[in-house]
Amino acid sequence: MSETSHRRMSLPRPLVAAVLSIAAIFAAASPVSAGQQAPTTVTKVSNTVDIRCAFLVYDRPGDWYFPSTAPKGTVWLQHGFSRANDHVDDLARRYAAAGFIVFAPTLPSSNIFGCTVSNLGNNTAFLNNVADLFGKASDPNDKLGRSFADAAAKAGRPGLQLPAKFVFSGHSGGGEAVSYVANRLRTEYPAAFARLSGLVLLDPVNSFTGLNMANALNGLNKTALPIHAISSPPYAANGQASGTKELTTDVKRDFLGIRLTTGSHCDAEGASTDTLCTLPNGAPQAANVSVLQEFATVWATDAVNGTSTATHRPAGSRYESLRGAGSIQTLSGT
């Protein structure tokens, strides 16, 4: 969708409130799936990070994940609408086991001031404040730096420096949020944008209203920033693949990622998912979760290293074995 596209309709506020109420009920009642055992070489620390919301400053919960080796980069991993950072714990551990520091905050899904992960009215001011975290990430005395230093000390890694290179990875509505923040860095924090190595979008979904993702992707299309998606087929839960369609419309590149042909919107959550996600979307298949985690970590590693692992791209052995088996399809912006 171009920047001149028609504005999408917003959901009525009572309907949004009902959705959030149902989400809370299911989240409380549904235990996280045991799933495949997560890596044991990863250290997880929970703390908070300061994010401005209108005239307030919120202490938002955040999880930090530390690899056992020297970190190669930092991944911001963002959950989607009506979810929390617990739901991306499995994937966060996979990124960390691949050598990344991972930062997974919980952002609100409902807020009177519009400070939400998805756009329910106008969340751009809040996402601008989220962007400020990463725009000033090189300052150890600023918001993200303070949260990281606290987590590193609790993890037994005092003095560890936050890696300068970042990868942004977002699931569902979080895919829109990380895209918006990436473009905000491009326009307002050029030094920080230079340290952004790539985006890995996980079945991204456009918000109920606004053009945040369209405007962001049109802006990022002007750059060489690596952008890849791992998506599921179009169906109601992912807005008929609204975010993936936005990506392939706005970013003009031959290769933009893969679609898991039997995928679920819950694949990115893996072993951390719950009934709220699986009831409308179906339970993730282990094979799809494994492929998503494999390709996400390979592409993130390529992004920070400036490399291109041929096996995980079209014509590569691993890629073609999956495509030949009918497990994946190619996403292209041409």
Short mmCIF file of C-alpha atoms in Angstrom, two decimals:
data_model
loop_
_atom_site.label_atom_id
_atom_site.label_comp_id
_atom_site.label_asym_id
_atom_site.label_seq_id
_atom_site.Cartn_x
_atom_site.Cartn_y
_atom_site.Cartn_z
CA MET A 1 0.00 0.00 0.00
CA SER A 2 1.39 3.41 -0.90
CA GLU A 3 1.32 6.45 1.39
CA THR A 4 -1.77 7.69 -0.48
CA SER A 5 -3.77 4.53 0.21
CA HIS A 6 -7.21 4.74 1.83
CA ARG A 7 -7.26 4.71 5.64
CA ARG A 8 -8.50 1.47 7.16
CA MET A 9 -11.59 1.44 9.32
CA SER A 10 -11.09 1.36 13.09
CA LEU A 11 -12.86 -1.12 15.32
CA PRO A 12 -15.52 0.29 17.65
CA ARG A 13 -14.08 0.89 21.12
CA PRO A 14 -16.60 -1.46 22.83
CA LEU A 15 -15.48 -4.25 20.49
CA VAL A 16 -11.82 -3.57 21.26
CA ALA A 17 -12.60 -3.66 24.99
CA ALA A 18 -14.45 -6.96 24.57
CA VAL A 19 -11.54 -8.49 22.69
CA LEU A 20 -9.13 -7.43 25.41
CA SER A 21 -11.38 -8.79 28.15
CA ILE A 22 -11.62 -12.17 26.43
CA ALA A 23 -7.85 -12.11 25.93
CA ALA A 24 -7.28 -11.60 29.63
CA ILE A 25 -9.58 -14.47 30.53
CA PHE A 26 -7.89 -16.92 28.19
CA ALA A 27 -4.39 -15.76 29.12
CA ALA A 28 -5.13 -16.40 32.78
CA ALA A 29 -6.82 -19.73 32.20
CA SER A 30 -4.48 -21.23 29.62
CA PRO A 31 -1.09 -22.57 30.66
CA VAL A 32 1.86 -22.09 28.36
CA SER A 33 2.54 -25.16 26.26
CA ALA A 34 5.46 -27.25 27.43
CA GLY A 35 6.65 -27.82 23.89
CA GLN A 36 10.23 -28.46 22.93
CA GLN A 37 12.80 -27.87 25.67
CA ALA A 38 14.38 -24.43 25.41
CA PRO A 39 18.17 -23.92 25.30
CA THR A 40 19.78 -24.22 28.73
CA THR A 41 22.83 -22.08 27.88
CA VAL A 42 20.78 -18.88 28.03
CA THR A 43 20.36 -16.61 31.06
CA LYS A 44 17.08 -14.71 31.39
CA VAL A 45 16.63 -11.62 33.58
CA SER A 46 13.39 -9.70 34.08
CA ASN A 47 13.33 -6.01 34.96
CA THR A 48 11.74 -2.81 33.63
CA VAL A 49 12.46 -0.06 31.13
CA ASP A 50 11.25 3.55 31.21
CA ILE A 51 9.05 4.57 28.28
CA ARG A 52 7.27 7.91 28.10
CA CYS A 53 3.51 7.83 27.53
CA ALA A 54 1.95 11.25 27.03
CA PHE A 55 2.86 13.21 30.20
CA LEU A 56 3.73 10.04 32.15
CA VAL A 57 6.70 7.68 32.26
CA TYR A 58 5.83 4.00 32.43
CA ASP A 59 8.07 1.34 33.93
CA ARG A 60 7.30 -1.39 31.41
CA PRO A 61 8.23 -5.04 32.11
CA GLY A 62 11.09 -6.31 30.01
CA ASP A 63 12.99 -9.56 29.70
CA TRP A 64 16.67 -9.69 28.78
CA TYR A 65 18.31 -12.87 27.47
CA PHE A 66 22.05 -13.43 27.56
CA PRO A 67 24.02 -15.98 25.52
CA SER A 68 26.79 -17.92 27.20
CA THR A 69 29.27 -16.58 24.61
CA ALA A 70 30.28 -13.07 23.60
CA PRO A 71 27.18 -11.51 22.01
CA LYS A 72 27.23 -10.76 18.29
CA GLY A 73 24.36 -8.27 18.33
CA THR A 74 21.11 -7.25 20.02
CA VAL A 75 17.62 -8.39 18.99
CA TRP A 76 14.56 -6.38 19.96
CA LEU A 77 11.81 -9.02 19.97
CA GLN A 78 8.31 -7.55 20.12
CA HIS A 79 5.10 -9.48 20.85
CA GLY A 80 1.80 -8.64 19.15
CA PHE A 81 -1.64 -7.33 20.08
CA SER A 82 -3.17 -8.78 23.28
CA ARG A 83 0.07 -10.68 23.99
CA ALA A 84 3.02 -10.24 26.36
CA ASN A 85 6.73 -10.95 26.39
CA ASP A 86 6.13 -14.37 28.00
CA HIS A 87 4.59 -15.48 24.71
CA VAL A 88 7.85 -14.95 22.79
CA ASP A 89 10.05 -16.58 25.42
CA ASP A 90 10.75 -19.66 23.30
CA LEU A 91 11.92 -17.64 20.30
CA ALA A 92 13.87 -15.23 22.51
CA ARG A 93 15.84 -18.17 23.86
CA ARG A 94 16.56 -19.38 20.33
CA TYR A 95 17.89 -15.97 19.32
CA ALA A 96 20.03 -15.86 22.47
CA ALA A 97 21.33 -19.39 21.90
CA ALA A 98 22.41 -18.18 18.44
CA GLY A 99 24.58 -15.54 20.14
CA PHE A 100 22.33 -12.51 20.57
CA ILE A 101 21.41 -10.33 23.51
CA VAL A 102 17.61 -10.26 23.33
CA PHE A 103 15.36 -7.52 24.69
CA ALA A 104 11.66 -8.47 24.90
CA PRO A 105 9.47 -5.78 26.49
CA THR A 106 5.75 -5.99 27.18
CA LEU A 107 3.95 -3.06 25.55
CA PRO A 108 0.30 -2.28 26.33
CA SER A 109 -2.53 -3.48 24.10
CA SER A 110 -5.02 -1.01 25.60
CA ASN A 111 -4.32 2.44 26.98
CA ILE A 112 -6.35 5.61 27.44
CA PHE A 113 -3.52 7.73 26.01
CA GLY A 114 -2.98 5.56 22.93
CA CYS A 115 0.25 4.03 24.25
CA THR A 116 -0.23 0.65 22.60
CA VAL A 117 1.73 -1.85 20.52
CA SER A 118 -0.96 -1.80 17.81
CA ASN A 119 -2.70 1.28 16.51
CA LEU A 120 -6.21 1.46 17.98
CA GLY A 121 -6.57 5.17 17.27
CA ASN A 122 -3.21 6.88 17.10
CA ASN A 123 -0.20 5.27 18.78
CA THR A 124 2.45 7.07 16.76
CA ALA A 125 3.48 9.38 19.62
CA PHE A 126 4.04 6.35 21.83
CA LEU A 127 5.99 4.49 19.14
CA ASN A 128 8.11 7.62 18.71
CA ASN A 129 8.97 7.28 22.40
CA VAL A 130 9.81 3.61 21.87
CA ALA A 131 12.06 4.67 19.01
CA ASP A 132 13.80 7.06 21.39
CA LEU A 133 14.94 4.02 23.42
CA PHE A 134 16.86 2.70 20.44
CA GLY A 135 17.83 6.08 19.08
CA LYS A 136 19.78 6.68 22.29
CA ALA A 137 20.83 3.06 22.91
CA SER A 138 24.52 3.95 22.64
CA ASP A 139 24.23 6.10 25.79
CA PRO A 140 24.66 3.80 28.82
CA ASN A 141 22.98 6.43 31.00
CA ASP A 142 19.82 6.62 28.92
CA LYS A 143 16.71 4.48 29.33
CA LEU A 144 17.67 1.33 27.42
CA GLY A 145 21.26 1.49 28.63
CA ARG A 146 20.18 1.66 32.26
CA SER A 147 17.81 -1.28 31.87
CA PHE A 148 20.51 -3.34 30.16
CA ALA A 149 23.17 -2.54 32.77
CA ASP A 150 20.79 -3.61 35.54
CA ALA A 151 19.98 -6.86 33.72
CA ALA A 152 23.64 -7.59 32.95
CA ALA A 153 24.57 -7.19 36.62
CA LYS A 154 21.75 -9.52 37.66
CA ALA A 155 22.89 -12.03 35.03
CA GLY A 156 26.39 -12.06 36.48
CA ARG A 157 27.77 -10.14 33.49
CA PRO A 158 28.61 -6.71 35.00
CA GLY A 159 30.51 -4.45 32.64
CA LEU A 160 29.15 -6.18 29.53
CA GLN A 161 28.49 -3.66 26.77
CA LEU A 162 25.22 -3.63 24.86
CA PRO A 163 26.16 -4.71 21.31
CA ALA A 164 25.95 -1.80 18.90
CA LYS A 165 24.33 -3.75 16.05
CA PHE A 166 20.59 -4.33 16.32
CA VAL A 167 18.05 -6.56 14.63
CA PHE A 168 14.36 -5.77 15.12
CA SER A 169 12.01 -8.76 15.11
CA GLY A 170 8.26 -8.46 15.65
CA HIS A 171 5.35 -10.90 15.67
CA SER A 172 1.87 -9.98 14.43
CA GLY A 173 1.14 -6.36 15.44
CA GLY A 174 4.68 -6.26 16.80
CA GLY A 175 5.86 -6.56 13.20
CA GLU A 176 4.19 -3.27 12.42
CA ALA A 177 5.64 -1.69 15.57
CA VAL A 178 9.25 -2.65 14.79
CA SER A 179 8.83 -1.50 11.18
CA TYR A 180 7.55 1.88 12.34
CA VAL A 181 10.38 2.29 14.85
CA ALA A 182 12.96 1.31 12.23
CA ASN A 183 11.69 4.00 9.87
CA ARG A 184 11.58 6.50 12.74
CA LEU A 185 15.28 5.84 13.32
CA ARG A 186 15.88 6.47 9.63
CA THR A 187 14.27 9.90 9.77
CA GLU A 188 15.15 11.09 13.28
CA TYR A 189 18.19 9.12 14.53
CA PRO A 190 20.50 8.52 11.55
CA ALA A 191 23.43 7.33 13.67
CA ALA A 192 21.24 4.72 15.34
CA PHE A 193 19.73 3.70 12.00
CA ALA A 194 23.25 3.03 10.73
CA ARG A 195 23.60 0.46 13.54
CA LEU A 196 20.30 -1.24 12.65
CA SER A 197 21.28 -4.35 10.73
CA GLY A 198 17.94 -5.78 9.66
CA LEU A 199 14.27 -6.64 10.27
CA VAL A 200 12.81 -10.12 10.75
CA LEU A 201 9.02 -9.90 10.63
CA LEU A 202 6.96 -12.81 11.91
CA ASP A 203 3.53 -13.09 10.30
CA PRO A 204 3.14 -9.30 10.56
CA VAL A 205 -0.33 -7.78 10.84
CA ASN A 206 -1.51 -4.27 10.04
CA SER A 207 -3.24 -2.39 12.83
CA PHE A 208 -7.00 -1.86 12.93
CA THR A 209 -6.52 1.73 11.78
CA GLY A 210 -3.88 4.06 10.40
CA LEU A 211 -1.04 3.65 7.94
CA ASN A 212 1.89 2.99 10.27
CA MET A 213 3.17 -0.05 8.44
CA ALA A 214 2.55 1.32 4.95
CA ASN A 215 4.39 4.55 5.70
CA ALA A 216 7.22 2.70 7.44
CA LEU A 217 7.80 0.18 4.66
CA ASN A 218 7.61 2.82 1.95
CA GLY A 219 10.30 4.70 3.83
CA LEU A 220 12.47 1.63 4.39
CA ASN A 221 12.12 0.67 0.72
CA LYS A 222 14.42 3.60 -0.01
CA THR A 223 17.22 1.92 1.95
CA ALA A 224 19.32 -1.23 1.68
CA LEU A 225 18.22 -2.48 5.13
CA PRO A 226 17.70 -6.27 4.99
CA ILE A 227 14.02 -7.08 5.54
CA HIS A 228 12.69 -10.64 5.72
CA ALA A 229 9.39 -12.13 6.81
CA ILE A 230 8.27 -15.58 7.88
CA SER A 231 4.53 -15.76 7.38
CA SER A 232 1.57 -18.10 7.52
CA PRO A 233 -1.16 -18.38 4.85
CA PRO A 234 -3.86 -15.69 4.71
CA TYR A 235 -6.74 -16.21 7.11
CA ALA A 236 -8.85 -14.20 9.55
CA ALA A 237 -6.42 -14.24 12.47
CA ASN A 238 -3.64 -12.51 10.54
CA GLY A 239 -5.99 -10.11 8.79
CA GLN A 240 -5.78 -12.14 5.59
CA ALA A 241 -1.99 -11.75 5.73
CA SER A 242 -2.39 -7.97 5.81
CA GLY A 243 1.16 -7.25 6.99
CA THR A 244 2.73 -9.66 4.52
CA LYS A 245 0.71 -8.14 1.67
CA GLU A 246 1.86 -4.69 2.81
CA LEU A 247 5.47 -5.84 2.77
CA THR A 248 5.33 -7.41 -0.68
CA THR A 249 3.49 -4.37 -2.08
CA ASP A 250 5.74 -1.67 -0.64
CA VAL A 251 9.23 -3.21 -0.67
CA LYS A 252 10.47 -3.87 -4.19
CA ARG A 253 12.91 -6.74 -3.77
CA ASP A 254 13.17 -10.17 -5.35
CA PHE A 255 13.38 -11.98 -2.03
CA LEU A 256 11.52 -10.94 1.11
CA GLY A 257 11.26 -14.22 3.00
CA ILE A 258 9.07 -17.29 3.17
CA ARG A 259 5.50 -18.41 3.80
CA LEU A 260 5.02 -21.61 5.79
CA THR A 261 2.35 -23.32 3.70
CA THR A 262 0.76 -25.06 6.69
CA GLY A 263 1.73 -22.36 9.16
CA SER A 264 -0.21 -20.96 12.11
CA HIS A 265 -0.21 -17.38 13.33
CA CYS A 266 1.13 -18.84 16.61
CA ASP A 267 4.30 -20.32 15.04
CA ALA A 268 6.49 -17.47 16.28
CA GLU A 269 5.39 -18.15 19.86
CA GLY A 270 6.32 -21.82 19.62
CA ALA A 271 6.40 -23.55 22.99
CA SER A 272 5.41 -20.26 24.68
CA THR A 273 1.98 -20.01 23.09
CA ASP A 274 -1.36 -20.54 24.81
CA THR A 275 -5.03 -21.15 24.12
CA LEU A 276 -5.76 -17.52 23.32
CA CYS A 277 -3.57 -17.90 20.25
CA THR A 278 -4.18 -21.54 19.35
CA LEU A 279 -7.99 -21.53 19.71
CA PRO A 280 -8.60 -19.25 16.71
CA ASN A 281 -5.37 -20.04 14.86
CA GLY A 282 -4.67 -23.71 15.43
CA ALA A 283 -1.74 -25.17 17.31
CA PRO A 284 1.70 -24.67 15.78
CA GLN A 285 3.20 -27.71 14.10
CA ALA A 286 6.62 -28.59 15.48
CA ALA A 287 8.15 -28.69 11.99
CA ASN A 288 6.94 -25.16 11.21
CA VAL A 289 8.17 -23.78 14.53
CA SER A 290 11.56 -25.35 13.90
CA VAL A 291 11.83 -23.84 10.41
CA LEU A 292 10.77 -20.41 11.66
CA GLN A 293 13.35 -20.42 14.45
CA GLU A 294 16.05 -21.73 12.12
CA PHE A 295 15.51 -19.14 9.39
CA ALA A 296 14.95 -16.25 11.81
CA THR A 297 18.26 -16.87 13.57
CA VAL A 298 20.17 -17.44 10.32
CA TRP A 299 18.84 -14.23 8.77
CA ALA A 300 19.48 -12.24 11.95
CA THR A 301 23.04 -13.54 12.04
CA ASP A 302 23.52 -12.64 8.38
CA ALA A 303 22.21 -9.15 9.11
CA VAL A 304 24.74 -8.34 11.84
CA ASN A 305 27.62 -10.11 10.05
CA GLY A 306 26.91 -8.56 6.66
CA THR A 307 26.76 -12.03 5.11
CA SER A 308 24.26 -14.02 3.05
CA THR A 309 23.93 -17.69 3.94
CA ALA A 310 23.23 -19.25 0.55
CA THR A 311 21.67 -22.41 1.96
CA HIS A 312 18.77 -20.42 3.41
CA ARG A 313 17.90 -18.43 0.31
CA PRO A 314 16.42 -19.37 -3.07
CA ALA A 315 18.59 -21.90 -4.93
CA GLY A 316 20.24 -22.91 -1.65
CA SER A 317 20.17 -26.53 -0.56
CA ARG A 318 18.17 -26.14 2.66
CA TYR A 319 15.78 -23.66 1.07
CA GLU A 320 15.09 -25.78 -2.00
CA SER A 321 14.62 -28.95 0.04
CA LEU A 322 11.81 -27.23 1.96
CA ARG A 323 10.31 -25.63 -1.12
CA GLY A 324 10.48 -28.90 -3.04
CA ALA A 325 8.63 -30.63 -0.20
CA GLY A 326 5.91 -27.98 -0.38
CA SER A 327 6.72 -26.67 3.12
CA ILE A 328 7.55 -23.09 2.10
CA GLN A 329 6.79 -20.56 -0.60
CA THR A 330 8.87 -17.54 -1.61
CA LEU A 331 7.77 -14.03 -0.70
CA SER A 332 8.75 -11.47 -3.32
CA GLY A 333 8.14 -7.78 -3.78
CA THR A 334 8.44 -7.77 -7.53
#
